């Protein structure tokens, strides 16, 4: 059991570090390839920060741990909104200026509804995975089209400034792109093994392990990037990172896991976990639209989001021991 704890901690640490290097390398490479900054922020960085969830869930599904695969994806979405945006807003209220970000939230709401509909039969099979994949590809196509027409958007300028500040050469960018990905996969294998071993040792379901420890760990790249963006007063970049990650988690992460191995869905996933994810997404929409078209997540609202996360996590852990 001690070895499993060491593997879990080491896997999380290596996962966060390698994901950060992978994102830096991918963003700089895309910049050298001439990709618009807005697309880099929405697609490349969104994909990169979701890479830990993607690899962990894929490995968990292939090893016959559906609860860990699904819990990691949905738990990360809950963590992104409630913990990351809540904590970020407490530090510095988040002003919403980007039109692209404010268009993405209703899309995320619709995708969350779709994911709930697919859960109704208690199973996510390869047909469901195909549906999620088609929607994901359509969304990426829309993002590319919108990004090419999005010059002058607030998120575009913030992403360009963030990438330029790295000053990474093309050779170094390619190096970290490859090395970061290799380490990411290795760290994920270590993390999954440790999490499953601990869950079995303490009699905790792999779903709860996925929703808590693994979800928080794989969401650390989003937390780091959001806090850095807020420190640089790049509010839309912080919000855009979270929205992009949630879109990837709901569509690509769950879709890949279900495509590798059909997932049996426990009833509480829909009634408890999906319902909270849906409620938080709706609450985020209300906060970001604001009054007279000017959205803002203030410190009070950040506190509400953070309180939701604490209550939910406490509920999950308490339910395992009562």
Coordinates of C-alpha atoms in Angstrom, one line a residue:
X1 CA 0.0 0.0 0.0
X2 CA 2.9 2.3 0.8
X3 CA 4.2 1.8 -2.7
X4 CA 0.8 2.7 -4.2
X5 CA 0.8 6.0 -2.3
X6 CA 4.3 6.8 -3.5
X7 CA 3.2 5.9 -7.1
X8 CA 0.1 8.1 -6.8
X9 CA 2.0 11.2 -5.5
X10 CA 4.9 10.7 -7.9
X11 CA 2.5 10.1 -10.8
X12 CA 0.6 13.3 -10.0
X13 CA 3.7 15.4 -9.7
X14 CA 5.2 14.1 -12.9
X15 CA 1.8 14.4 -14.6
X16 CA 1.5 18.1 -13.8
X17 CA 5.1 18.9 -14.8
X18 CA 5.1 16.9 -18.0
X19 CA 1.7 18.4 -19.0
X20 CA 3.0 21.9 -18.5
X21 CA 6.0 21.2 -20.7
X22 CA 3.8 19.5 -23.3
X23 CA 1.5 22.6 -23.4
X24 CA 4.4 25.0 -23.7
X25 CA 6.0 23.0 -26.5
X26 CA 2.7 22.5 -28.4
X27 CA 1.7 26.2 -28.1
X28 CA 5.1 27.4 -29.3
X29 CA 5.2 24.9 -32.1
X30 CA 1.7 26.0 -33.3
X31 CA 2.9 29.6 -33.1
X32 CA 5.9 28.9 -35.4
X33 CA 3.5 27.0 -37.7
X34 CA 1.5 30.3 -38.1
X35 CA -1.6 29.3 -36.2
X36 CA -3.6 32.3 -34.9
X37 CA -3.2 33.0 -31.1
X38 CA -6.9 32.6 -30.5
X39 CA -6.9 29.1 -31.9
X40 CA -3.8 28.2 -29.9
X41 CA -5.6 29.3 -26.7
X42 CA -8.9 27.5 -27.5
X43 CA -7.6 24.3 -29.2
X44 CA -3.9 23.7 -28.5
X45 CA -3.9 24.8 -24.9
X46 CA -7.4 23.4 -24.3
X47 CA -6.2 20.1 -25.6
X48 CA -2.9 20.2 -23.7
X49 CA -4.4 21.0 -20.3
X50 CA -6.9 18.1 -20.9
X51 CA -4.1 15.7 -21.9
X52 CA -3.8 14.3 -18.4
X53 CA -7.5 13.5 -18.2
X54 CA -7.4 12.0 -21.7
X55 CA -4.5 9.7 -21.1
X56 CA -5.6 8.7 -17.5
X57 CA -9.2 7.9 -18.6
X58 CA -8.0 6.0 -21.7
X59 CA -5.7 3.8 -19.6
X60 CA -8.3 3.3 -16.9
X61 CA -10.9 2.2 -19.5
X62 CA -8.4 -0.2 -21.2
X63 CA -7.6 -1.8 -17.9
X64 CA -11.3 -2.3 -17.0
X65 CA -11.8 0.5 -14.5
X66 CA -14.8 2.4 -16.0
X67 CA -15.6 4.3 -12.8
X68 CA -12.1 5.8 -12.7
X69 CA -12.3 6.7 -16.4
X70 CA -15.7 8.5 -16.1
X71 CA -15.1 9.9 -12.6
X72 CA -11.9 11.5 -13.8
X73 CA -13.6 13.3 -16.7
X74 CA -16.7 14.5 -14.9
X75 CA -14.8 15.1 -11.6
X76 CA -12.3 17.3 -13.5
X77 CA -15.2 19.4 -15.0
X78 CA -16.6 19.9 -11.5
X79 CA -13.1 20.8 -10.2
X80 CA -12.5 23.2 -13.0
X81 CA -15.6 25.3 -12.4
X82 CA -16.1 25.0 -8.6
X83 CA -12.5 24.8 -7.3
X84 CA -10.4 26.5 -10.0
X85 CA -12.7 29.3 -11.0
X86 CA -13.9 29.7 -7.5
X87 CA -10.4 30.0 -6.1
X88 CA -9.3 32.3 -9.0
X89 CA -12.2 34.6 -8.5
X90 CA -11.5 34.8 -4.7
X91 CA -8.0 36.0 -5.5
X92 CA -9.1 38.4 -8.3
X93 CA -12.6 38.9 -9.7
X94 CA -12.8 37.6 -13.2
X95 CA -14.1 40.1 -15.8
X96 CA -15.5 38.5 -19.0
X97 CA -14.7 40.5 -22.1
X98 CA -14.2 37.9 -24.8
X99 CA -17.2 37.3 -27.1
X100 CA -15.7 33.9 -28.0
X101 CA -15.7 32.8 -24.3
X102 CA -19.2 33.9 -23.8
X103 CA -20.3 32.0 -26.8
X104 CA -18.6 28.9 -25.6
X105 CA -20.5 28.7 -22.3
X106 CA -23.9 28.0 -24.0
X107 CA -22.2 25.4 -26.2
X108 CA -20.7 23.8 -23.1
X109 CA -24.2 23.8 -21.6
X110 CA -25.6 22.0 -24.6
X111 CA -22.8 19.4 -24.7
X112 CA -23.4 18.7 -21.0
X113 CA -27.1 18.1 -21.7
X114 CA -26.1 15.7 -24.5
X115 CA -23.8 13.8 -22.2
X116 CA -26.7 13.5 -19.7
X117 CA -28.9 12.1 -22.4
X118 CA -26.3 9.4 -23.3
X119 CA -26.1 8.4 -19.6
X120 CA -29.8 7.6 -19.3
X121 CA -29.5 3.9 -20.4
X122 CA -26.8 3.3 -17.8
X123 CA -24.1 2.6 -20.3
X124 CA -21.7 4.4 -22.7
X125 CA -21.0 2.2 -25.6
X126 CA -19.1 2.7 -28.9
X127 CA -22.1 4.2 -30.6
X128 CA -22.2 6.9 -27.8
X129 CA -18.5 7.3 -28.3
X130 CA -19.0 7.9 -32.0
X131 CA -21.7 10.6 -31.3
X132 CA -19.3 12.4 -28.9
X133 CA -16.6 12.1 -31.4
X134 CA -18.6 13.6 -34.3
X135 CA -19.8 16.5 -32.0
X136 CA -16.2 17.0 -31.0
X137 CA -14.9 17.2 -34.6
X138 CA -17.8 19.6 -35.5
X139 CA -16.9 21.8 -32.6
X140 CA -13.2 21.9 -33.5
X141 CA -14.2 22.8 -37.1
X142 CA -16.4 25.6 -35.7
X143 CA -13.6 26.8 -33.4
X144 CA -11.2 27.0 -36.4
X145 CA -13.7 28.9 -38.4
X146 CA -14.5 31.3 -35.6
X147 CA -10.8 31.7 -34.6
X148 CA -9.9 32.7 -38.2
X149 CA -12.5 35.4 -38.0
X150 CA -11.8 36.4 -34.4
X151 CA -9.1 39.0 -34.9
X152 CA -9.1 41.7 -32.3
X153 CA -10.9 39.6 -29.7
X154 CA -9.7 40.0 -26.1
X155 CA -8.7 36.4 -25.8
X156 CA -6.7 36.6 -29.0
X157 CA -4.5 39.4 -27.6
X158 CA -4.0 37.8 -24.2
X159 CA -3.0 34.4 -25.7
X160 CA -0.5 36.0 -28.1
X161 CA 1.1 37.9 -25.3
X162 CA 1.3 34.8 -23.1
X163 CA 3.0 32.7 -25.9
X164 CA 5.4 35.5 -26.9
X165 CA 6.5 35.8 -23.3
X166 CA 7.8 32.2 -23.3
X167 CA 10.5 33.0 -26.0
X168 CA 10.9 29.3 -26.9
X169 CA 12.9 28.3 -30.0
X170 CA 11.4 25.9 -32.5
X171 CA 13.9 23.2 -31.7
X172 CA 13.2 23.5 -28.0
X173 CA 9.5 23.6 -28.6
X174 CA 9.6 20.3 -30.6
X175 CA 11.7 18.7 -27.9
X176 CA 9.3 19.5 -25.1
X177 CA 6.3 18.5 -27.3
X178 CA 7.7 15.0 -27.7
X179 CA 9.3 14.5 -24.3
X180 CA 6.3 16.0 -22.5
X181 CA 4.0 13.6 -24.2
X182 CA 6.1 10.5 -23.4
X183 CA 6.4 11.5 -19.8
X184 CA 2.7 12.3 -19.7
X185 CA 1.8 8.7 -20.7
X186 CA 4.3 7.2 -18.2
X187 CA 3.0 9.4 -15.4
X188 CA -0.6 8.5 -16.2
X189 CA 0.2 4.7 -16.0
X190 CA 1.8 5.2 -12.6
X191 CA -1.1 7.3 -11.4
X192 CA -3.8 4.9 -12.5
X193 CA -2.0 1.9 -10.9
X194 CA -1.6 3.8 -7.6
X195 CA -5.2 5.1 -7.5
X196 CA -6.7 1.7 -8.3
X197 CA -4.5 -0.1 -5.7
X198 CA -5.5 2.4 -3.0
X199 CA -9.1 2.2 -3.8
X200 CA -9.1 -1.6 -3.6
X201 CA -7.1 -1.5 -0.3
X202 CA -9.5 0.9 1.5
X203 CA -12.7 -0.4 -0.1
X204 CA -13.4 2.9 -1.9
X205 CA -15.0 2.8 -5.3
X206 CA -12.8 3.7 -8.3
X207 CA -15.5 6.2 -9.2
X208 CA -15.0 8.2 -6.0
X209 CA -11.2 8.0 -6.4
X210 CA -11.6 9.3 -10.0
X211 CA -14.0 12.1 -8.9
X212 CA -11.7 13.3 -6.1
X213 CA -8.0 12.6 -5.9
X214 CA -7.4 11.8 -9.6
X215 CA -9.7 14.6 -10.8
X216 CA -8.0 17.2 -8.7
X217 CA -4.6 16.0 -9.7
X218 CA -5.3 16.0 -13.4
X219 CA -6.9 19.5 -13.1
X220 CA -3.7 21.0 -11.6
X221 CA -2.5 22.2 -15.0
X222 CA -5.7 24.3 -15.4
X223 CA -5.3 25.6 -11.9
X224 CA -1.7 26.7 -12.6
X225 CA -2.5 28.3 -15.9
X226 CA -5.5 30.1 -14.5
X227 CA -3.6 31.6 -11.6
X228 CA -0.8 32.7 -13.9
X229 CA -3.3 34.3 -16.3
X230 CA -5.0 36.2 -13.4
X231 CA -1.6 37.4 -12.1
X232 CA -1.0 38.8 -15.6
X233 CA -4.5 40.3 -15.6
X234 CA -5.5 38.0 -18.5
X235 CA -8.9 37.2 -17.2
X236 CA -10.4 35.8 -20.4
X237 CA -7.4 33.4 -20.9
X238 CA -8.1 32.0 -17.4
X239 CA -11.7 31.4 -18.2
X240 CA -11.0 30.2 -21.7
X241 CA -8.6 27.5 -20.4
X242 CA -11.3 26.1 -18.1
X243 CA -14.0 26.2 -20.8
X244 CA -11.8 24.6 -23.4
X245 CA -10.7 21.9 -20.9
X246 CA -14.4 21.1 -20.0
X247 CA -15.4 20.8 -23.6
X248 CA -12.5 18.4 -24.2
X249 CA -13.3 16.4 -21.1
X250 CA -17.0 15.9 -21.9
X251 CA -16.5 15.0 -25.5
X252 CA -13.0 13.7 -26.2
X253 CA -12.0 12.2 -22.9
X254 CA -15.3 10.4 -22.3
X255 CA -15.5 9.5 -26.0
X256 CA -12.1 8.0 -26.2
X257 CA -12.6 6.0 -23.0
X258 CA -15.9 4.6 -24.2
X259 CA -14.5 3.9 -27.6
X260 CA -11.7 1.8 -26.1
X261 CA -14.0 -0.1 -23.7
X262 CA -17.8 0.4 -23.2
X263 CA -18.4 1.9 -19.8
X264 CA -21.1 0.8 -17.4
X265 CA -22.5 3.9 -15.7
X266 CA -23.6 3.7 -12.0
X267 CA -26.9 5.4 -11.3
X268 CA -25.3 8.0 -9.0
X269 CA -23.2 9.3 -11.9
X270 CA -26.3 10.8 -13.5
X271 CA -28.2 11.7 -10.3
X272 CA -25.3 13.2 -8.4
X273 CA -22.2 13.9 -10.5
X274 CA -23.7 14.9 -13.8
X275 CA -26.5 16.9 -12.1
X276 CA -23.9 18.9 -10.2
X277 CA -21.8 19.4 -13.3
X278 CA -24.9 20.6 -15.2
X279 CA -25.9 23.0 -12.3
X280 CA -22.4 24.5 -12.1
X281 CA -22.3 25.0 -15.9
X282 CA -25.7 26.8 -15.7
X283 CA -24.5 28.9 -12.8
X284 CA -21.4 29.9 -14.7
X285 CA -23.5 31.0 -17.7
X286 CA -25.5 33.3 -15.4
X287 CA -22.4 34.7 -13.8
X288 CA -20.6 35.3 -17.1
X289 CA -23.5 36.9 -19.0
X290 CA -24.2 39.3 -16.1
X291 CA -26.3 42.4 -16.4
X292 CA -26.4 44.5 -19.6
X293 CA -24.0 42.1 -21.3
X294 CA -21.1 42.7 -18.9
X295 CA -20.2 39.5 -17.1
X296 CA -18.1 39.2 -14.0
X297 CA -17.4 36.5 -11.4
X298 CA -16.9 38.4 -8.2
X299 CA -15.4 37.2 -4.9
X300 CA -18.8 36.4 -3.4
X301 CA -19.6 34.2 -6.4
X302 CA -16.2 32.7 -6.3
X303 CA -16.8 31.8 -2.6
X304 CA -20.1 30.1 -3.6
X305 CA -18.4 28.0 -6.2
X306 CA -15.7 27.0 -3.8
X307 CA -18.3 26.1 -1.1
X308 CA -20.0 23.9 -3.7
X309 CA -16.8 22.0 -4.3
X310 CA -16.0 21.5 -0.6
X311 CA -19.6 20.3 0.1
X312 CA -19.5 17.9 -2.9
X313 CA -16.2 16.5 -2.0
X314 CA -17.2 16.0 1.7
X315 CA -20.4 14.3 0.5
X316 CA -18.5 11.9 -1.7
X317 CA -16.0 10.9 1.0
X318 CA -18.6 10.7 3.7
X319 CA -20.8 8.4 1.6
X320 CA -17.9 5.9 1.4
X321 CA -17.6 5.4 5.1
X322 CA -21.3 5.6 6.3

